[in-house]
mmCIF file of C-alpha atoms in Angstrom:
data_model
loop_
_atom_site.group_PDB
_atom_site.id
_atom_site.type_symbol
_atom_site.label_atom_id
_atom_site.label_comp_id
_atom_site.label_asym_id
_atom_site.label_seq_id
_atom_site.Cartn_x
_atom_site.Cartn_y
_atom_site.Cartn_z
ATOM 1 C CA MET A 1 34.046 21.662 1.510
ATOM 2 C CA ILE A 2 31.724 19.564 4.161
ATOM 3 C CA SER A 3 29.148 20.927 1.894
ATOM 4 C CA ILE A 4 30.575 20.681 -1.716
ATOM 5 C CA LEU A 5 31.459 16.561 -0.930
ATOM 6 C CA ILE A 6 27.704 15.766 0.608
ATOM 7 C CA PHE A 7 26.223 17.289 -3.331
ATOM 8 C CA ILE A 8 28.561 15.342 -4.906
ATOM 9 C CA PHE A 9 27.678 12.361 -2.951
ATOM 10 C CA GLY A 10 23.976 13.438 -3.521
ATOM 11 C CA VAL A 11 24.539 13.526 -7.398
ATOM 12 C CA GLY A 12 26.172 10.357 -7.054
ATOM 13 C CA LYS A 13 23.672 8.649 -5.164
ATOM 14 C CA VAL A 14 20.666 9.906 -7.085
ATOM 15 C CA TYR A 15 23.049 9.062 -10.800
ATOM 16 C CA LYS A 16 23.047 5.142 -9.478
ATOM 17 C CA ASP A 17 19.278 4.850 -9.138
ATOM 18 C CA ILE A 18 17.856 6.246 -11.792
ATOM 19 C CA LYS A 19 20.568 4.201 -13.813
ATOM 20 C CA ASN A 20 19.346 1.072 -11.726
ATOM 21 C CA LYS A 21 16.007 2.119 -11.409
ATOM 22 C CA LYS A 22 15.342 2.285 -7.849
ATOM 23 C CA ASP A 23 11.578 2.167 -6.775
ATOM 24 C CA ARG A 24 10.644 6.268 -5.948
ATOM 25 C CA GLN A 25 8.631 4.471 -3.201
ATOM 26 C CA LYS A 26 11.269 2.379 -0.946
ATOM 27 C CA GLN A 27 13.982 5.394 -1.479
ATOM 28 C CA ALA A 28 11.690 8.157 -0.514
ATOM 29 C CA SER A 29 10.344 5.853 3.423
ATOM 30 C CA GLY A 30 14.203 5.576 3.354
ATOM 31 C CA ILE A 31 15.263 9.387 3.502
ATOM 32 C CA MET A 32 13.130 10.368 5.706
ATOM 33 C CA SER A 33 13.343 7.383 8.573
ATOM 34 C CA VAL A 34 16.882 8.644 8.360
ATOM 35 C CA THR A 35 15.891 12.241 8.427
ATOM 36 C CA GLU A 36 13.785 11.988 11.443
ATOM 37 C CA LYS A 37 16.951 10.192 13.465
ATOM 38 C CA TYR A 38 18.946 12.366 12.668
ATOM 39 C CA GLY A 39 17.928 15.629 11.395
ATOM 40 C CA SER A 40 17.296 17.358 14.795
ATOM 41 C CA ILE A 41 20.540 16.796 15.566
ATOM 42 C CA LEU A 42 21.734 17.792 12.169
ATOM 43 C CA PHE A 43 20.142 21.257 12.770
ATOM 44 C CA LEU A 44 20.724 21.269 15.667
ATOM 45 C CA ILE A 45 25.263 21.321 15.585
ATOM 46 C CA VAL A 46 23.849 23.842 12.690
ATOM 47 C CA ILE A 47 23.056 26.144 15.142
ATOM 48 C CA ILE A 48 25.689 26.107 17.437
ATOM 49 C CA THR A 49 28.438 26.369 14.833
ATOM 50 C CA ARG A 50 26.760 29.619 13.259
ATOM 51 C CA TRP A 51 26.307 31.156 16.422
ATOM 52 C CA ILE A 52 29.450 30.168 17.481
ATOM 53 C CA ILE A 53 31.331 31.544 14.251
ATOM 54 C CA GLY A 54 29.256 34.177 14.580
ATOM 55 C CA PHE A 55 30.443 35.713 18.335
ATOM 56 C CA LEU A 56 33.935 34.470 17.537
ATOM 57 C CA SER A 57 34.107 36.439 14.684
ATOM 58 C CA GLY A 58 33.335 39.440 15.904
ATOM 59 C CA GLN A 59 29.742 40.091 13.756
ATOM 60 C CA ASP A 60 27.379 42.215 15.294
ATOM 61 C CA LYS A 61 25.183 40.111 18.082
ATOM 62 C CA LYS A 62 21.964 41.401 16.284
ATOM 63 C CA VAL A 63 23.396 39.857 12.661
ATOM 64 C CA SER A 64 24.412 37.164 14.732
ATOM 65 C CA ILE A 65 21.448 35.717 16.131
ATOM 66 C CA ILE A 66 19.646 36.532 13.050
ATOM 67 C CA GLY A 67 22.364 34.187 11.026
ATOM 68 C CA THR A 68 22.137 31.470 13.329
ATOM 69 C CA LEU A 69 17.675 31.784 13.562
ATOM 70 C CA PHE A 70 18.015 31.794 9.523
ATOM 71 C CA PRO A 71 18.256 28.096 8.691
ATOM 72 C CA LEU A 72 15.346 27.499 11.144
ATOM 73 C CA LEU A 73 13.300 30.227 8.647
ATOM 74 C CA ILE A 74 13.960 28.333 5.575
ATOM 75 C CA VAL A 75 13.364 25.052 7.129
ATOM 76 C CA ILE A 76 9.536 26.350 8.415
ATOM 77 C CA LEU A 77 9.342 27.452 5.204
ATOM 78 C CA GLU A 78 9.797 24.629 3.144
ATOM 79 C CA VAL A 79 7.850 22.306 5.172
ATOM 80 C CA PHE A 80 4.742 24.161 5.064
ATOM 81 C CA LEU A 81 5.485 24.166 1.774
ATOM 82 C CA VAL A 82 5.697 20.165 1.326
ATOM 83 C CA GLU A 83 2.711 20.300 3.424
ATOM 84 C CA TYR A 84 0.934 22.373 1.285
ATOM 85 C CA SER A 85 1.767 20.533 -1.711
ATOM 86 C CA PHE A 86 0.986 16.872 0.109
ATOM 87 C CA GLY A 87 -2.192 18.383 0.584
ATOM 88 C CA ARG A 88 -3.318 19.431 -2.557
ATOM 89 C CA VAL A 89 -1.511 16.292 -4.213
ATOM 90 C CA SER A 90 -3.683 13.828 -2.562
ATOM 91 C CA THR A 91 -6.925 16.059 -2.841
ATOM 92 C CA LEU A 92 -6.551 15.324 -6.827
ATOM 93 C CA VAL A 93 -5.283 12.001 -6.448
ATOM 94 C CA LYS A 94 -8.625 11.467 -5.051
ATOM 95 C CA LEU A 95 -10.476 13.206 -7.044
ATOM 96 C CA PHE A 96 -8.969 11.550 -10.142
ATOM 97 C CA LYS A 97 -9.641 8.238 -8.604
ATOM 98 C CA ASN A 98 -13.286 8.903 -7.723
ATOM 99 C CA GLN A 99 -14.453 11.411 -10.271
ATOM 100 C CA GLU A 100 -17.608 9.518 -10.940
ATOM 101 C CA TYR A 101 -18.235 9.526 -7.250
ATOM 102 C CA TYR A 102 -17.636 13.571 -6.945
ATOM 103 C CA ARG A 103 -18.775 14.169 -10.292
ATOM 104 C CA LYS A 104 -22.368 12.101 -8.682
ATOM 105 C CA GLU A 105 -22.124 14.513 -5.293
ATOM 106 C CA MET A 106 -22.120 17.544 -7.151
ATOM 107 C CA GLY A 107 -25.179 17.024 -9.614
ATOM 108 C CA MET A 108 -22.646 17.807 -12.438
ATOM 109 C CA SER A 109 -23.954 15.428 -15.929
ATOM 110 C CA THR A 110 -21.402 14.220 -17.928
ATOM 111 C CA LYS A 111 -21.148 16.925 -20.413
ATOM 112 C CA GLU A 112 -20.490 19.484 -16.933
ATOM 113 C CA TRP A 113 -17.764 17.652 -15.796
ATOM 114 C CA TYR A 114 -16.028 16.030 -18.615
ATOM 115 C CA GLY A 115 -16.758 18.528 -21.298
ATOM 116 C CA ILE A 116 -18.381 17.785 -24.707
ATOM 117 C CA ASN A 117 -15.496 16.309 -26.522
ATOM 118 C CA SER A 118 -14.242 13.480 -23.610
ATOM 119 C CA LYS A 119 -15.149 9.717 -24.277
ATOM 120 C CA GLU A 120 -17.199 9.315 -21.385
ATOM 121 C CA TYR A 121 -19.832 12.505 -22.890
ATOM 122 C CA LYS A 122 -19.714 10.375 -26.605
ATOM 123 C CA GLU A 123 -20.735 7.545 -24.350
ATOM 124 C CA GLU A 124 -23.272 8.241 -22.602
ATOM 125 C CA LEU A 125 -25.152 9.555 -26.667
ATOM 126 C CA GLN A 126 -24.218 6.354 -27.531
ATOM 127 C CA ASN A 127 -26.360 4.951 -25.237
#
């Protein structure tokens, strides 16, 4: 029930932010600071409650331990995917910002780097 309320609150907040056109960078930094402050506490509460409910419901201990550790595995996977994606995106941003530098560094011609139909190659032919 609580998760449904949190989901509804989140959707409402996103709708409100889109309607008000808030800056995404400010939103991300705010979310990250809240996550850093309260994320570990909430995660610990989730693990403890799942473990207690698993033992009280009479489930097998192995099933209870797996059920308790499953959210941890999801979080680890999510962190890995976010870090991996962030690394790729930051590399692409650097590459797009400094295309001429990397083209010269790799020793490629304008034709090889940009292609025959590119604006840069046509400008080079005119010069």
